[in-house]
PDB file of C-alpha atoms and ligand atoms in Angstrom:
ATOM      1  CA  MET A   1      39.422   0.054   4.483  1.00 57.00           C
ATOM      2  CA  LYS A   2      40.225  -3.349   5.923  1.00 69.00           C
ATOM      3  CA  LYS A   3      38.246  -6.116   4.273  1.00 82.00           C
ATOM      4  CA  THR A   4      36.756  -8.524   6.764  1.00 93.00           C
ATOM      5  CA  ALA A   5      35.927 -12.137   5.917  1.00 94.00           C
ATOM      6  CA  GLU A   6      32.212 -11.231   6.019  1.00 93.00           C
ATOM      7  CA  MET A   7      32.705  -8.388   3.517  1.00 95.00           C
ATOM      8  CA  GLU A   8      34.671 -10.665   1.201  1.00 96.00           C
ATOM      9  CA  LYS A   9      31.920 -13.310   1.449  1.00 95.00           C
ATOM     10  CA  LEU A  10      29.225 -10.749   0.606  1.00 96.00           C
ATOM     11  CA  HIS A  11      31.329  -9.464  -2.296  1.00 97.00           C
ATOM     12  CA  GLN A  12      31.549 -12.989  -3.735  1.00 96.00           C
ATOM     13  CA  MET A  13      27.774 -13.435  -3.373  1.00 95.00           C
ATOM     14  CA  LEU A  14      27.065 -10.126  -5.134  1.00 97.00           C
ATOM     15  CA  LYS A  15      29.438 -11.147  -7.924  1.00 96.00           C
ATOM     16  CA  SER A  16      27.981 -14.646  -8.353  1.00 96.00           C
ATOM     17  CA  ASP A  17      25.141 -15.850 -10.563  1.00 92.00           C
ATOM     18  CA  ARG A  18      23.390 -17.278  -7.534  1.00 89.00           C
ATOM     19  CA  PHE A  19      20.813 -14.471  -7.184  1.00 88.00           C
ATOM     20  CA  VAL A  20      20.529 -13.007 -10.705  1.00 89.00           C
ATOM     21  CA  ALA A  21      22.020 -13.908 -14.078  1.00 89.00           C
ATOM     22  CA  GLY A  22      25.302 -12.042 -14.492  1.00 92.00           C
ATOM     23  CA  GLY A  23      25.400 -11.128 -10.792  1.00 96.00           C
ATOM     24  CA  PHE A  24      24.884  -7.717  -9.207  1.00 97.00           C
ATOM     25  CA  LEU A  25      28.366  -6.448 -10.016  1.00 98.00           C
ATOM     26  CA  GLY A  26      28.320  -7.017 -13.774  1.00 96.00           C
ATOM     27  CA  SER A  27      31.712  -6.332 -15.325  1.00 96.00           C
ATOM     28  CA  ASP A  28      32.700  -3.953 -12.519  1.00 97.00           C
ATOM     29  CA  GLU A  29      36.086  -4.923 -11.070  1.00 97.00           C
ATOM     30  CA  ARG A  30      35.787  -2.737  -7.973  1.00 97.00           C
ATOM     31  CA  PHE A  31      35.176  -4.124  -4.506  1.00 97.00           C
ATOM     32  CA  PHE A  32      31.490  -3.613  -3.719  1.00 97.00           C
ATOM     33  CA  LEU A  33      32.196  -1.131  -0.906  1.00 97.00           C
ATOM     34  CA  ASP A  34      34.222   1.001  -3.310  1.00 97.00           C
ATOM     35  CA  ILE A  35      31.288   1.011  -5.761  1.00 98.00           C
ATOM     36  CA  ILE A  36      29.061   2.171  -2.888  1.00 98.00           C
ATOM     37  CA  ASP A  37      31.551   4.868  -1.792  1.00 98.00           C
ATOM     38  CA  ASP A  38      31.870   6.210  -5.348  1.00 98.00           C
ATOM     39  CA  ASP A  39      28.086   6.367  -5.809  1.00 98.00           C
ATOM     40  CA  ILE A  40      27.571   8.060  -2.426  1.00 98.00           C
ATOM     41  CA  ALA A  41      30.181  10.659  -3.450  1.00 98.00           C
ATOM     42  CA  GLU A  42      28.280  11.201  -6.709  1.00 98.00           C
ATOM     43  CA  LEU A  43      25.006  11.632  -4.785  1.00 97.00           C
ATOM     44  CA  SER A  44      26.560  14.263  -2.544  1.00 97.00           C
ATOM     45  CA  ARG A  45      27.742  16.163  -5.658  1.00 97.00           C
ATOM     46  CA  ILE A  46      24.130  16.109  -6.927  1.00 96.00           C
ATOM     47  CA  ASN A  47      23.036  17.119  -3.431  1.00 97.00           C
ATOM     48  CA  ILE A  48      20.590  14.289  -2.803  1.00 97.00           C
ATOM     49  CA  THR A  49      20.545  11.372  -0.372  1.00 97.00           C
ATOM     50  CA  ALA A  50      19.987   7.700  -1.134  1.00 97.00           C
ATOM     51  CA  ALA A  51      16.952   7.837   1.165  1.00 97.00           C
ATOM     52  CA  GLU A  52      15.346  10.676  -0.829  1.00 97.00           C
ATOM     53  CA  LEU A  53      16.015   8.852  -4.056  1.00 98.00           C
ATOM     54  CA  ALA A  54      14.564   5.553  -2.790  1.00 98.00           C
ATOM     55  CA  GLN A  55      11.510   7.369  -1.435  1.00 98.00           C
ATOM     56  CA  ARG A  56      10.771   8.911  -4.841  1.00 98.00           C
ATOM     57  CA  MET A  57      11.294   5.535  -6.589  1.00 98.00           C
ATOM     58  CA  GLN A  58       8.894   3.869  -4.141  1.00 98.00           C
ATOM     59  CA  GLN A  59       6.326   6.635  -4.669  1.00 98.00           C
ATOM     60  CA  ILE A  60       6.463   6.188  -8.455  1.00 98.00           C
ATOM     61  CA  THR A  61       6.194   2.397  -8.146  1.00 98.00           C
ATOM     62  CA  GLU A  62       3.180   2.646  -5.845  1.00 97.00           C
ATOM     63  CA  ALA A  63       1.451   5.002  -8.276  1.00 97.00           C
ATOM     64  CA  ALA A  64       2.265   2.679 -11.193  1.00 98.00           C
ATOM     65  CA  ILE A  65       0.975  -0.462  -9.437  1.00 96.00           C
ATOM     66  CA  LYS A  66      -2.542   0.964  -9.733  1.00 96.00           C
ATOM     67  CA  GLY A  67      -2.245   0.685 -13.531  1.00 95.00           C
ATOM     68  CA  LEU A  68      -1.897  -3.123 -13.388  1.00 90.00           C
ATOM     69  CA  GLY A  69       0.690  -3.143 -16.162  1.00 93.00           C
ATOM     70  CA  THR A  70      -0.583  -0.120 -18.109  1.00 97.00           C
ATOM     71  CA  TRP A  71       0.970   3.373 -18.135  1.00 98.00           C
ATOM     72  CA  VAL A  72      -0.052   5.605 -15.251  1.00 98.00           C
ATOM     73  CA  LYS A  73       0.458   9.350 -15.170  1.00 97.00           C
ATOM     74  CA  VAL A  74       2.438  10.076 -11.996  1.00 96.00           C
ATOM     75  CA  ASP A  75       2.730  13.838 -12.466  1.00 95.00           C
ATOM     76  CA  GLU A  76       2.911  16.424 -15.264  1.00 95.00           C
ATOM     77  CA  LYS A  77       6.177  15.092 -16.672  1.00 95.00           C
ATOM     78  CA  THR A  78       6.238  11.467 -15.589  1.00 97.00           C
ATOM     79  CA  GLU A  79       4.491   8.236 -16.601  1.00 98.00           C
ATOM     80  CA  ALA A  80       5.248   4.818 -15.167  1.00 98.00           C
ATOM     81  CA  LYS A  81       4.172   1.206 -15.431  1.00 98.00           C
ATOM     82  CA  VAL A  82       5.011  -2.004 -13.614  1.00 98.00           C
ATOM     83  CA  ASP A  83       5.716  -5.484 -14.913  1.00 97.00           C
ATOM     84  CA  GLU A  84       5.558  -8.344 -12.464  1.00 93.00           C
ATOM     85  CA  ALA A  85       6.947 -11.845 -12.775  1.00 89.00           C
ATOM     86  CA  LYS A  86       6.322 -14.826 -10.533  1.00 90.00           C
ATOM     87  CA  GLY A  87       8.740 -15.533  -7.735  1.00 88.00           C
ATOM     88  CA  GLY A  88      10.968 -13.261  -5.751  1.00 90.00           C
ATOM     89  CA  LEU A  89      14.441 -11.821  -5.470  1.00 91.00           C
ATOM     90  CA  VAL A  90      16.555 -12.113  -2.352  1.00 92.00           C
ATOM     91  CA  CYS A  91      18.834  -9.439  -0.949  1.00 95.00           C
ATOM     92  CA  PRO A  92      22.281 -11.011  -0.404  1.00 94.00           C
ATOM     93  CA  TRP A  93      23.000  -8.847   2.647  1.00 94.00           C
ATOM     94  CA  PRO A  94      22.604 -10.759   5.917  1.00 90.00           C
ATOM     95  CA  HIS A  95      19.353  -9.375   7.352  1.00 89.00           C
ATOM     96  CA  ARG A  96      15.776 -10.474   7.810  1.00 84.00           C
ATOM     97  CA  ALA A  97      12.889  -9.755   5.432  1.00 78.00           C
ATOM     98  CA  GLY A  98      15.165  -9.889   2.423  1.00 83.00           C
ATOM     99  CA  LEU A  99      12.667 -11.227  -0.143  1.00 90.00           C
ATOM    100  CA  PHE A 100      11.321  -8.867  -2.812  1.00 93.00           C
ATOM    101  CA  ALA A 101       8.691  -9.197  -5.532  1.00 92.00           C
ATOM    102  CA  LYS A 102      10.038  -9.536  -9.067  1.00 94.00           C
ATOM    103  CA  ARG A 103       8.505  -6.227 -10.019  1.00 96.00           C
ATOM    104  CA  VAL A 104      10.089  -3.852 -12.513  1.00 97.00           C
ATOM    105  CA  THR A 105       8.993  -0.227 -12.761  1.00 98.00           C
ATOM    106  CA  THR A 106       9.569   1.602 -16.051  1.00 98.00           C
ATOM    107  CA  VAL A 107       9.555   5.396 -15.788  1.00 98.00           C
ATOM    108  CA  LYS A 108       8.993   7.542 -18.847  1.00 98.00           C
ATOM    109  CA  ARG A 109       9.684  11.268 -19.056  1.00 97.00           C
ATOM    110  CA  LEU A 110       6.926  12.856 -21.089  1.00 96.00           C
ATOM    111  CA  ASP A 111       9.096  15.837 -22.095  1.00 94.00           C
ATOM    112  CA  THR A 112      11.946  13.769 -23.589  1.00 95.00           C
ATOM    113  CA  GLY A 113      10.337  10.347 -24.121  1.00 96.00           C
ATOM    114  CA  GLN A 114      13.314   8.751 -22.352  1.00 97.00           C
ATOM    115  CA  THR A 115      12.804   5.743 -20.098  1.00 98.00           C
ATOM    116  CA  ILE A 116      14.598   4.118 -17.182  1.00 98.00           C
ATOM    117  CA  PHE A 117      13.678   0.979 -15.258  1.00 98.00           C
ATOM    118  CA  TYR A 118      14.350  -0.427 -11.801  1.00 98.00           C
ATOM    119  CA  SER A 119      13.232  -3.333  -9.658  1.00 97.00           C
ATOM    120  CA  ASP A 120      11.846  -3.437  -6.133  1.00 97.00           C
ATOM    121  CA  LEU A 121      15.214  -4.873  -5.145  1.00 97.00           C
ATOM    122  CA  ASN A 122      16.944  -1.766  -6.592  1.00 98.00           C
ATOM    123  CA  ILE A 123      14.805   0.399  -4.312  1.00 98.00           C
ATOM    124  CA  HIS A 124      15.799  -1.716  -1.325  1.00 97.00           C
ATOM    125  CA  PHE A 125      19.483  -1.738  -2.335  1.00 98.00           C
ATOM    126  CA  ILE A 126      19.507   2.059  -2.582  1.00 98.00           C
ATOM    127  CA  SER A 127      17.440   2.707   0.527  1.00 97.00           C
ATOM    128  CA  GLU A 128      19.200   0.242   2.842  1.00 96.00           C
ATOM    129  CA  HIS A 129      22.652  -0.270   1.357  1.00 97.00           C
ATOM    130  CA  SER A 130      23.314   2.771  -0.914  1.00 98.00           C
ATOM    131  CA  PHE A 131      24.057   0.137  -3.568  1.00 98.00           C
ATOM    132  CA  PHE A 132      23.364   0.947  -7.241  1.00 98.00           C
ATOM    133  CA  GLU A 133      24.935  -2.323  -8.511  1.00 98.00           C
ATOM    134  CA  GLY A 134      28.116  -2.679 -10.527  1.00 98.00           C
ATOM    135  CA  LYS A 135      28.649  -1.236 -13.985  1.00 97.00           C
ATOM    136  CA  GLY A 136      27.584  -3.695 -16.683  1.00 96.00           C
ATOM    137  CA  SER A 137      24.982  -5.460 -14.521  1.00 96.00           C
ATOM    138  CA  SER A 138      21.459  -5.546 -16.017  1.00 93.00           C
ATOM    139  CA  PHE A 139      19.982  -3.359 -13.278  1.00 96.00           C
ATOM    140  CA  ARG A 140      22.869  -0.939 -12.674  1.00 98.00           C
ATOM    141  CA  LEU A 141      21.485   2.561 -12.045  1.00 98.00           C
ATOM    142  CA  GLU A 142      23.719   5.572 -12.669  1.00 98.00           C
ATOM    143  CA  PRO A 143      22.829   7.947  -9.814  1.00 98.00           C
ATOM    144  CA  ARG A 144      22.974  11.118 -11.908  1.00 97.00           C
ATOM    145  CA  ARG A 145      20.840   9.719 -14.720  1.00 97.00           C
ATOM    146  CA  LEU A 146      18.352   8.242 -12.248  1.00 98.00           C
ATOM    147  CA  VAL A 147      17.976  11.631 -10.548  1.00 97.00           C
ATOM    148  CA  GLU A 148      17.511  13.387 -13.901  1.00 95.00           C
ATOM    149  CA  MET A 149      14.863  10.855 -14.899  1.00 96.00           C
ATOM    150  CA  ILE A 150      12.663  10.678 -11.804  1.00 97.00           C
ATOM    151  CA  PHE A 151      12.704  14.209 -10.370  1.00 93.00           C
TER     152      PHE A 151
HETATM  153 ZN1  LIG B 201      19.238  -5.821   1.971  1.00 95.85          ZN
END
């Protein structure tokens, strides 16, 4: 794929500390579009779409919000809670309405006790950009593990 100046600019923004400490790419050396392509390929192997995944994440977050920071039972095998901080996070992609609450949802599987967490910005990244962040970034989500944890 030919890299345009706009793509290169967005890559540098995702890599920078400007939006979050450590950037969205972490220690990942791949160009951001290659990260996206690899994760989309992984999703198709699991037979799920980014939209389905984001929809389930949003559903869990909305259920958890009702707990105001305490654990909420989402279904028979899932509990979740939200933690909110002041301020917001901005999506680096050039589009409108790119400001998101600093809300983190922690999902716990009741059968294994394992947890995973994601932010509102993660949901947006996955739903709109099929972006799971770079490996080594604080909010990187491995598609396969995320699917195993929330479905
Ligand atoms: Zn965006």
